[in-house]
């Protein structure tokens, strides 16, 4: 069964400018899942009694949520999509998801929400890296 | 298998202030799906040759995406969740998803992206109405 | 000298649906200032050594920033602006700015960023209340 | 008189990690002004009778608003600010503001909102370039 993201990409009236629709779909969905995870992890960290030890985690969660939400919105838009702009945004999303994953992994043994969030960040990072390769090939 | 939203809600260190976790989970997920649908529908409308007839639809899509994204983030946060604040935000989300669904339904026969988006708006509206009832009961 | 917001409102090609452009301008600008203040206050709270006592403040700051950002964007859009939708969003913004102001005021004596943020919340709340009255009159 | 942004930066409890507070202040304020301008310009374009000729402009406006809002939020946060992450986000913001300015400049002669928006994009781009230089020097 096609996902919502796939249905929208297939109903777009123009050439959406990608060869691998499935990769774009997965990237958008993982960015959305990562943004939500980071929002949830920041809030759960605030609810922990040792919140003072989780300050760097909350801060990166908030940044990563903002960057991934922006990337999700921009990559969802396919009218006149510009490879150079997408490339830069993907590179930025890779750095934020990677940094947030690393910080969450430090607390994953004690906090389930950090473990879950690290997983979502790594999935988003991985898809962004693959989609970046595709975008770079288009630019050649 | 539990969804990501459910896993995060269950890993929260505090009382998340809801009796029906499943209803909260569905509401948050449908708000996220609605926000993404509205972003995609606005962009697809911009790609249509008769974009001039879809201006009201694009405008409502953009508003509904912003309102549902804010509601998704706020309802995801469960530390010290305030019923009165949630109630007002849910009422606002209901009005925006309803108005956007109505406009999209007008174009659903001709544009598959409008039909899909109307469906997502209706699902979000429906869950917000149910969750609103639960929040109102908590306030009594 | 007119502000940026005023220049944009005056350059809009359609009837922007308000009698008091100055009130709309002030409301949008104060919502933007409040959103930024709440983002800054949340981060400054995270940097305080007694962050554990500021958890409720951070949480309300994050919510208020999201609600005010959404309201700022929606009220900036004047094409086919709907009074009923604006009314509900203003009511929600009033509740969030009021709640955030109250919490920030509790810490304003010790933390300058909380005092500054409370001021910005109160200014946004006040303008939203005035603009709400104007929107309600239009609906009659 | 200090601006709101400056007051918040000066009230931060930790080392905010920049030498030139004034440059950071200007960058954050211009990103906020650019985000608001892009939201307003997209809406004004939708209100124009020849909206079909402004589709690329609306699309870039929406992207630039999302990227600049995310950058404004992230750069406002000064707790444990990471130079490498800021660098990448600034590079992305430079590309989006530059692309949006170029497109708006094409319509600036006929549409005042496009002319105003191009100016705001160029100001944001210019400050991001200057702040990027400072961040790069910190990394050495």
Coordinates of C-alpha atoms in Angstrom, one line a residue:
Chain A
X1 CA 0.0 0.0 0.0
X2 CA 1.4 3.4 -0.9
X3 CA 2.1 5.8 1.9
X4 CA 0.6 9.3 2.1
X5 CA 3.9 10.9 1.0
X6 CA 4.1 8.6 -2.0
X7 CA 0.5 9.3 -3.0
X8 CA 1.2 13.1 -2.9
X9 CA 4.4 12.8 -4.9
X10 CA 2.5 10.7 -7.6
X11 CA -0.4 13.2 -7.8
X12 CA 1.9 16.2 -8.4
X13 CA 1.1 17.9 -11.7
X14 CA 4.7 18.5 -12.8
X15 CA 7.9 16.7 -13.2
X16 CA 9.1 16.4 -9.5
X17 CA 12.7 16.3 -10.6
X18 CA 13.8 13.0 -9.0
X19 CA 14.6 9.6 -10.5
X20 CA 14.1 7.6 -7.4
X21 CA 10.7 8.6 -6.0
X22 CA 10.9 5.9 -3.3
X23 CA 14.1 7.5 -1.9
X24 CA 12.6 11.0 -1.8
X25 CA 9.5 9.5 0.0
X26 CA 11.6 7.7 2.6
X27 CA 13.8 10.9 3.2
X28 CA 10.7 13.1 3.7
X29 CA 9.1 10.6 6.0
X30 CA 12.2 10.1 8.1
X31 CA 12.8 13.8 8.4
X32 CA 9.2 14.2 9.7
X33 CA 9.7 11.3 12.1
X34 CA 13.0 12.7 13.3
X35 CA 11.5 16.2 13.9
X36 CA 8.7 14.7 16.0
X37 CA 11.2 12.4 17.9
X38 CA 13.4 15.4 18.8
X39 CA 10.4 17.4 20.1
X40 CA 9.3 14.4 22.2
X41 CA 12.8 13.7 23.5
X42 CA 13.4 17.4 24.5
X43 CA 10.2 17.3 26.5
X44 CA 10.9 13.9 28.1
X45 CA 14.4 15.2 29.0
X46 CA 12.7 18.2 30.7
X47 CA 10.6 15.7 32.7
X48 CA 13.6 13.8 34.0
X49 CA 14.8 14.5 37.6
X50 CA 18.4 14.9 36.3
X51 CA 17.5 17.4 33.6
X52 CA 20.7 19.4 34.4
X53 CA 22.7 16.6 32.8
X54 CA 20.6 16.6 29.7
X55 CA 20.8 20.3 28.8
X56 CA 23.1 19.7 25.7
X57 CA 20.6 17.0 24.6
X58 CA 17.6 19.3 24.9
X59 CA 19.4 22.0 23.0
X60 CA 20.4 19.7 20.1
X61 CA 16.9 18.2 20.1
X62 CA 15.3 21.6 19.6
X63 CA 17.8 22.6 16.8
X64 CA 17.4 19.2 15.1
X65 CA 13.6 19.5 15.2
X66 CA 13.7 22.9 13.6
X67 CA 16.2 21.9 10.9
X68 CA 14.4 18.7 10.1
X69 CA 10.9 20.4 9.9
X70 CA 12.3 23.0 7.5
X71 CA 13.9 20.3 5.4
X72 CA 10.8 18.1 5.4
X73 CA 8.7 21.1 4.2
X74 CA 11.2 22.2 1.5
X75 CA 11.8 18.7 0.1
X76 CA 8.0 18.0 0.0
X77 CA 7.7 21.0 -2.4
X78 CA 8.5 19.7 -5.9
X79 CA 7.5 22.6 -8.1
X80 CA 10.7 23.9 -9.7
X81 CA 12.9 22.1 -7.1
X82 CA 16.5 23.3 -7.3
X83 CA 19.2 20.7 -6.9
X84 CA 21.8 23.1 -5.5
X85 CA 19.5 24.4 -2.8
X86 CA 18.4 20.9 -1.9
X87 CA 22.0 19.8 -1.7
X88 CA 22.9 22.4 0.9
X89 CA 19.9 21.8 3.0
X90 CA 20.6 18.0 3.0
X91 CA 24.2 18.6 4.1
X92 CA 22.9 20.7 6.9
X93 CA 20.3 18.2 7.9
X94 CA 23.0 15.4 7.9
X95 CA 25.1 17.4 10.3
X96 CA 22.3 18.2 12.8
X97 CA 20.8 14.7 12.8
X98 CA 24.3 13.2 13.2
X99 CA 25.1 15.6 16.1
X100 CA 21.8 15.0 17.8
X101 CA 22.1 11.2 17.4
X102 CA 25.6 11.2 19.0
X103 CA 24.3 13.2 22.0
X104 CA 21.2 11.0 22.4
X105 CA 23.3 7.9 22.2
X106 CA 25.3 9.0 25.2
X107 CA 22.1 8.8 27.3
X108 CA 20.4 5.9 25.5
X109 CA 21.4 3.4 28.1
X110 CA 19.5 5.3 30.8
X111 CA 16.7 6.9 28.9
X112 CA 14.5 5.0 26.5
X113 CA 13.4 8.3 24.8
X114 CA 17.0 9.1 24.0
X115 CA 17.6 5.7 22.6
X116 CA 14.5 6.0 20.4
X117 CA 15.4 9.5 19.3
X118 CA 19.0 8.5 18.4
X119 CA 17.5 5.7 16.1
X120 CA 15.2 8.2 14.3
X121 CA 18.1 10.7 13.9
X122 CA 20.3 7.9 12.4
X123 CA 17.5 6.8 10.0
X124 CA 17.0 10.4 8.8
X125 CA 20.8 11.0 8.5
X126 CA 21.1 7.8 6.4
X127 CA 18.3 8.7 4.0
X128 CA 19.6 12.3 3.6
X129 CA 23.0 10.9 2.7
X130 CA 21.6 8.6 0.1
X131 CA 19.3 11.4 -1.3
X132 CA 22.2 13.8 -1.4
X133 CA 24.2 11.4 -3.6
X134 CA 21.3 11.3 -6.0
X135 CA 21.0 15.1 -6.0
X136 CA 24.7 15.5 -6.6
X137 CA 24.5 13.1 -9.6
X138 CA 21.8 15.3 -11.1
X139 CA 24.0 18.3 -10.8
X140 CA 26.8 16.7 -12.9
Chain B
X1 CA 3.5 -3.1 16.8
X2 CA 3.6 0.2 18.6
X3 CA 4.1 3.4 16.5
X4 CA 6.9 5.8 17.2
X5 CA 4.5 8.3 18.8
X6 CA 3.2 5.6 21.2
X7 CA 6.7 4.5 22.1
X8 CA 7.7 8.1 23.0
X9 CA 4.5 8.6 25.1
X10 CA 5.2 5.4 27.0
X11 CA 8.8 6.4 27.6
X12 CA 7.9 9.7 29.2
X13 CA 9.2 10.0 32.8
X14 CA 6.1 11.8 34.1
X15 CA 2.4 11.4 34.2
X16 CA 1.5 12.5 30.7
X17 CA -2.0 13.7 31.9
X18 CA -4.2 11.7 29.6
X19 CA -6.3 8.6 30.2
X20 CA -6.6 7.5 26.6
X21 CA -3.0 7.3 25.4
X22 CA -4.2 5.8 22.1
X23 CA -6.4 8.8 21.4
X24 CA -3.5 11.2 22.0
X25 CA -1.2 9.2 19.8
X26 CA -3.7 9.2 16.9
X27 CA -4.4 12.9 17.3
X28 CA -0.7 13.8 17.2
X29 CA 0.0 11.5 14.2
X30 CA -3.0 12.8 12.2
X31 CA -2.0 16.4 12.9
X32 CA 1.5 15.6 11.5
X33 CA 0.0 13.9 8.5
X34 CA -2.4 16.8 7.9
X35 CA 0.5 19.4 8.1
X36 CA 2.5 17.5 5.6
X37 CA -0.5 17.0 3.3
X38 CA -1.3 20.7 3.4
X39 CA 2.3 21.6 2.5
X40 CA 2.2 19.1 -0.4
X41 CA -1.2 20.2 -1.6
X42 CA -0.2 23.9 -1.6
X43 CA 2.8 23.0 -3.7
X44 CA 0.9 20.8 -6.1
X45 CA -1.7 23.6 -6.6
X46 CA 1.1 26.0 -7.5
X47 CA 2.1 23.5 -10.1
X48 CA -1.3 23.3 -11.8
X49 CA -1.9 25.4 -14.9
X50 CA -5.1 26.9 -13.4
X51 CA -3.4 28.0 -10.2
X52 CA -5.4 31.2 -10.2
X53 CA -8.5 29.2 -9.4
X54 CA -6.7 27.5 -6.5
X55 CA -5.5 30.6 -4.6
X56 CA -8.0 30.2 -1.7
X57 CA -6.9 26.6 -1.5
X58 CA -3.2 27.4 -1.3
X59 CA -3.8 30.0 1.3
X60 CA -5.8 27.7 3.6
X61 CA -3.3 24.9 3.0
X62 CA -0.5 27.2 4.3
X63 CA -2.5 28.3 7.3
X64 CA -3.6 24.8 8.2
X65 CA 0.0 23.4 7.9
X66 CA 1.2 26.1 10.3
X67 CA -1.6 25.5 12.8
X68 CA -1.4 21.7 12.7
X69 CA 2.5 21.8 13.0
X70 CA 2.2 24.0 16.1
X71 CA -0.6 21.7 17.6
X72 CA 1.5 18.6 16.8
X73 CA 4.5 20.0 18.7
X74 CA 2.5 21.3 21.6
X75 CA 0.5 18.1 22.1
X76 CA 3.6 16.0 21.8
X77 CA 5.0 17.8 24.9
X78 CA 3.6 16.1 28.0
X79 CA 5.5 17.7 30.8
X80 CA 3.0 19.8 32.9
X81 CA 0.5 19.7 30.0
X82 CA -2.3 22.2 30.7
X83 CA -5.9 21.1 29.8
X84 CA -7.2 24.7 29.3
X85 CA -4.4 25.6 26.9
X86 CA -4.8 22.3 25.0
X87 CA -8.5 22.8 24.8
X88 CA -8.1 26.2 23.0
X89 CA -5.5 24.9 20.6
X90 CA -7.6 21.9 19.7
X91 CA -10.6 24.2 19.0
X92 CA -8.4 26.3 16.7
X93 CA -7.0 23.2 14.9
X94 CA -10.6 21.9 14.4
X95 CA -11.6 25.1 12.7
X96 CA -8.6 25.3 10.4
X97 CA -8.7 21.6 9.4
X98 CA -12.4 21.9 8.8
X99 CA -12.1 25.0 6.6
X100 CA -9.2 23.5 4.7
X101 CA -11.1 20.3 4.1
X102 CA -14.1 22.1 2.8
X103 CA -12.0 24.1 0.3
X104 CA -10.0 21.0 -0.8
X105 CA -13.2 19.1 -1.3
X106 CA -14.4 21.7 -3.8
X107 CA -11.4 20.7 -6.0
X108 CA -11.2 17.0 -5.1
X109 CA -13.0 15.9 -8.3
X110 CA -10.4 17.4 -10.5
X111 CA -7.2 17.3 -8.4
X112 CA -6.2 14.1 -6.7
X113 CA -3.9 16.1 -4.3
X114 CA -6.9 18.1 -3.1
X115 CA -8.9 14.9 -2.5
X116 CA -6.1 13.3 -0.5
X117 CA -5.5 16.5 1.5
X118 CA -9.3 16.8 2.3
X119 CA -9.2 13.3 3.7
X120 CA -6.2 14.0 5.9
X121 CA -7.8 17.2 7.2
X122 CA -11.0 15.4 8.0
X123 CA -9.1 12.7 9.9
X124 CA -7.2 15.3 11.9
X125 CA -10.4 17.2 12.6
X126 CA -12.1 14.1 13.8
X127 CA -9.4 13.1 16.2
X128 CA -9.1 16.7 17.5
X129 CA -12.8 16.6 18.3
X130 CA -12.5 13.3 20.2
X131 CA -9.5 14.4 22.1
X132 CA -11.1 17.8 22.9
X133 CA -14.0 15.9 24.5
X134 CA -11.5 14.0 26.7
X135 CA -9.7 17.2 27.7
X136 CA -13.0 18.9 28.5
X137 CA -14.0 16.0 30.8
X138 CA -10.6 16.4 32.6
X139 CA -11.4 20.0 33.3
X140 CA -14.7 19.2 35.1
Chain C
X1 CA 9.1 55.9 9.0
X2 CA 6.8 52.9 8.3
X3 CA 7.9 49.5 9.5
X4 CA 8.5 46.6 7.3
X5 CA 5.2 45.0 8.3
X6 CA 3.3 48.2 7.5
X7 CA 5.0 48.4 4.0
X8 CA 4.0 44.9 3.2
X9 CA 0.4 45.4 4.3
X10 CA 0.2 48.5 2.2
X11 CA 1.7 46.8 -0.9
X12 CA -0.9 44.0 -0.8
X13 CA -2.8 43.8 -4.1
X14 CA -6.2 43.0 -2.4
X15 CA -8.4 44.3 0.3
X16 CA -6.6 43.0 3.4
X17 CA -9.9 42.9 5.4
X18 CA -9.0 45.1 8.3
X19 CA -10.0 48.7 9.2
X20 CA -7.2 49.4 11.5
X21 CA -4.0 48.5 9.6
X22 CA -1.9 49.9 12.5
X23 CA -3.4 47.5 15.0
X24 CA -2.8 44.5 12.7
X25 CA 0.8 45.7 12.1
X26 CA 1.4 46.0 15.9
X27 CA -0.1 42.6 16.5
X28 CA 2.0 40.8 13.9
X29 CA 5.2 42.5 15.1
X30 CA 4.5 41.7 18.8
X31 CA 3.7 38.1 18.0
X32 CA 7.1 37.8 16.1
X33 CA 8.9 39.5 19.0
X34 CA 7.2 37.2 21.5
X35 CA 8.1 34.1 19.6
X36 CA 11.7 35.1 19.5
X37 CA 11.7 36.1 23.2
X38 CA 10.3 32.7 24.1
X39 CA 13.0 30.9 22.1
X40 CA 15.7 33.0 23.7
X41 CA 14.2 32.6 27.2
X42 CA 13.9 28.8 26.9
X43 CA 17.6 28.6 25.9
X44 CA 18.7 30.9 28.6
X45 CA 16.8 28.9 31.2
X46 CA 18.6 25.8 29.9
X47 CA 21.9 27.6 30.6
X48 CA 21.0 28.4 34.2
X49 CA 22.5 26.2 37.0
X50 CA 19.1 25.8 38.6
X51 CA 17.4 24.6 35.3
X52 CA 15.4 22.0 37.3
X53 CA 13.4 24.8 38.8
X54 CA 12.7 26.3 35.4
X55 CA 11.3 23.3 33.6
X56 CA 7.7 24.6 33.5
X57 CA 9.1 27.9 32.2
X58 CA 11.0 26.2 29.3
X59 CA 8.0 24.1 28.4
X60 CA 5.6 27.1 28.2
X61 CA 8.3 29.1 26.3
X62 CA 8.5 26.4 23.7
X63 CA 4.7 26.1 23.3
X64 CA 4.3 29.9 23.2
X65 CA 7.0 30.3 20.6
X66 CA 5.2 27.7 18.3
X67 CA 1.8 29.2 18.8
X68 CA 3.0 32.8 18.3
X69 CA 5.0 31.9 15.2
X70 CA 2.0 30.2 13.6
X71 CA -0.2 33.2 14.5
X72 CA 2.3 35.6 13.1
X73 CA 2.4 33.7 9.8
X74 CA -1.3 33.3 9.5
X75 CA -2.2 36.9 10.4
X76 CA 0.5 38.1 7.9
X77 CA -1.4 36.4 5.2
X78 CA -4.2 38.8 4.0
X79 CA -5.5 37.1 0.9
X80 CA -9.1 36.0 1.7
X81 CA -8.5 36.3 5.4
X82 CA -11.3 34.7 7.4
X83 CA -12.6 36.5 10.5
X84 CA -13.8 33.3 12.3
X85 CA -10.5 31.5 11.8
X86 CA -8.5 34.6 12.9
X87 CA -10.8 34.9 16.0
X88 CA -10.0 31.4 17.2
X89 CA -6.3 31.7 16.6
X90 CA -6.2 35.0 18.5
X91 CA -8.0 33.5 21.4
X92 CA -5.5 30.7 21.5
X93 CA -2.5 33.1 21.3
X94 CA -4.0 35.1 24.1
X95 CA -4.1 32.1 26.4
X96 CA -0.6 30.9 25.6
X97 CA 1.0 34.4 25.9
X98 CA -0.8 34.9 29.2
X99 CA 0.2 31.6 30.6
X100 CA 3.8 32.1 29.6
X101 CA 3.9 35.6 30.9
X102 CA 2.6 34.4 34.3
X103 CA 5.2 31.7 34.6
X104 CA 8.0 34.0 33.4
X105 CA 6.9 36.7 35.9
X106 CA 7.5 34.2 38.8
X107 CA 11.2 34.1 37.8
X108 CA 11.6 37.7 36.6
X109 CA 13.1 38.9 39.9
X110 CA 16.0 36.5 39.5
X111 CA 16.4 36.1 35.8
X112 CA 16.5 39.1 33.5
X113 CA 15.6 36.9 30.5
X114 CA 12.4 35.8 32.2
X115 CA 11.6 39.5 33.0
X116 CA 12.2 40.5 29.4
X117 CA 10.2 37.6 28.1
X118 CA 7.2 38.3 30.4
X119 CA 7.1 41.8 29.0
X120 CA 7.1 40.6 25.4
X121 CA 4.3 38.1 26.2
X122 CA 2.2 40.8 27.8
X123 CA 2.6 43.1 24.8
X124 CA 1.6 40.3 22.4
X125 CA -1.3 39.4 24.6
X126 CA -2.5 43.0 24.8
X127 CA -2.4 43.5 21.0
X128 CA -4.1 40.2 20.4
X129 CA -6.9 41.2 22.7
X130 CA -7.4 44.5 20.9
X131 CA -7.3 42.9 17.5
X132 CA -9.7 40.2 18.6
X133 CA -12.2 42.9 19.5
X134 CA -11.9 44.4 16.0
X135 CA -12.3 41.0 14.3
X136 CA -15.4 40.3 16.5
X137 CA -17.0 43.5 15.4
X138 CA -16.4 42.6 11.8
X139 CA -18.3 39.3 12.3
X140 CA -21.4 41.1 13.5
Chain D
X1 CA 18.7 51.8 22.9
X2 CA 19.5 48.1 22.8
X3 CA 17.1 46.0 20.8
X4 CA 15.2 43.0 22.2
X5 CA 17.7 40.6 20.6
X6 CA 20.6 42.4 22.2
X7 CA 19.0 42.4 25.6
X8 CA 18.4 38.7 25.5
X9 CA 21.9 37.9 24.3
X10 CA 23.3 40.1 27.2
X11 CA 21.1 38.4 29.7
X12 CA 22.3 34.9 28.8
X13 CA 23.8 33.0 31.8
X14 CA 26.6 31.4 29.8
X15 CA 29.4 32.3 27.4
X16 CA 27.4 32.7 24.2
X17 CA 30.4 31.8 22.1
X18 CA 30.7 34.9 19.9
X19 CA 33.1 37.8 19.9
X20 CA 31.0 40.2 18.0
X21 CA 27.6 40.2 19.7
X22 CA 26.4 43.1 17.5
X23 CA 26.9 41.0 14.4
X24 CA 25.0 38.0 15.9
X25 CA 22.2 40.4 16.9
X26 CA 21.9 41.8 13.4
X27 CA 22.0 38.4 11.8
X28 CA 19.2 37.0 13.9
X29 CA 17.1 40.1 13.4
X30 CA 17.6 40.1 9.7
X31 CA 16.7 36.4 9.4
X32 CA 13.5 37.1 11.3
X33 CA 12.7 40.1 9.1
X34 CA 13.4 38.0 6.0
X35 CA 11.2 35.1 7.1
X36 CA 8.3 37.5 7.7
X37 CA 8.9 39.3 4.3
X38 CA 8.9 36.0 2.5
X39 CA 5.6 34.9 4.1
X40 CA 4.1 38.3 3.2
X41 CA 5.4 38.3 -0.3
X42 CA 4.2 34.7 -1.0
X43 CA 0.7 35.8 0.2
X44 CA 0.7 39.1 -1.8
X45 CA 1.8 37.1 -5.0
X46 CA -1.2 34.8 -4.4
X47 CA -3.4 37.9 -4.4
X48 CA -2.0 39.2 -7.8
X49 CA -4.2 38.6 -10.9
X50 CA -1.1 37.2 -12.7
X51 CA -0.3 34.7 -10.0
X52 CA 0.6 32.1 -12.7
X53 CA 3.7 34.1 -13.5
X54 CA 4.7 34.3 -9.9
X55 CA 4.7 30.6 -9.1
X56 CA 8.5 30.3 -8.8
X57 CA 8.5 33.3 -6.6
X58 CA 5.9 31.9 -4.2
X59 CA 7.7 28.6 -4.0
X60 CA 11.1 30.2 -3.2
X61 CA 9.4 32.5 -0.7
X62 CA 7.9 29.6 1.2
X63 CA 11.3 27.7 1.3
X64 CA 13.2 30.8 2.3
X65 CA 10.7 31.6 5.1
X66 CA 11.1 28.0 6.5
X67 CA 14.9 28.1 6.3
X68 CA 15.3 31.5 7.8
X69 CA 12.9 30.8 10.6
X70 CA 14.8 27.6 11.5
X71 CA 18.1 29.6 11.3
X72 CA 16.7 32.4 13.4
X73 CA 15.7 29.9 16.1
X74 CA 18.9 27.9 16.1
X75 CA 21.2 31.0 16.1
X76 CA 19.1 32.5 18.9
X77 CA 20.0 29.5 21.1
X78 CA 23.5 30.2 22.6
X79 CA 23.8 27.3 25.2
X80 CA 26.6 25.1 23.9
X81 CA 26.5 26.6 20.4
X82 CA 28.5 24.5 17.9
X83 CA 30.5 26.4 15.3
X84 CA 30.5 23.6 12.7
X85 CA 26.7 23.2 12.9
X86 CA 26.2 27.0 12.7
X87 CA 28.5 27.2 9.7
X88 CA 26.5 24.7 7.7
X89 CA 23.2 26.4 8.5
X90 CA 24.6 29.8 7.6
X91 CA 25.8 28.5 4.2
X92 CA 22.3 27.1 3.6
X93 CA 20.6 30.3 4.6
X94 CA 22.9 32.2 2.3
X95 CA 21.9 30.1 -0.7
X96 CA 18.2 30.3 0.0
X97 CA 18.1 34.1 0.7
X98 CA 20.3 34.7 -2.4
X99 CA 18.0 32.5 -4.6
X100 CA 14.9 34.2 -3.3
X101 CA 16.3 37.7 -3.7
X102 CA 17.2 36.9 -7.3
X103 CA 13.7 35.7 -8.1
X104 CA 12.0 38.6 -6.3
X105 CA 14.3 41.1 -8.1
X106 CA 12.9 39.9 -11.4
X107 CA 9.4 41.1 -10.3
X108 CA 10.5 44.1 -8.2
X109 CA 9.7 46.6 -11.0
X110 CA 6.1 45.6 -11.1
X111 CA 5.4 44.4 -7.6
X112 CA 6.4 46.5 -4.6
X113 CA 6.1 43.5 -2.2
X114 CA 8.7 41.7 -4.4
X115 CA 11.0 44.7 -4.3
X116 CA 10.7 44.9 -0.5
X117 CA 11.2 41.2 -0.1
X118 CA 14.3 41.2 -2.3
X119 CA 15.8 43.9 0.0
X120 CA 15.2 41.9 3.1
X121 CA 16.6 38.8 1.6
X122 CA 19.8 40.7 0.5
X123 CA 20.2 42.1 4.1
X124 CA 19.8 38.6 5.6
X125 CA 22.2 37.2 3.1
X126 CA 24.8 39.9 3.8
X127 CA 24.7 39.4 7.6
X128 CA 24.9 35.6 7.2
X129 CA 28.0 36.0 5.1
X130 CA 29.7 38.2 7.7
X131 CA 28.7 36.0 10.6
X132 CA 29.9 32.9 8.6
X133 CA 33.3 34.5 8.4
X134 CA 33.4 35.0 12.1
X135 CA 32.3 31.4 12.8
X136 CA 35.0 30.1 10.4
X137 CA 37.7 32.0 12.2
X138 CA 36.5 30.5 15.5
X139 CA 37.0 27.0 14.0
X140 CA 40.6 27.6 13.1

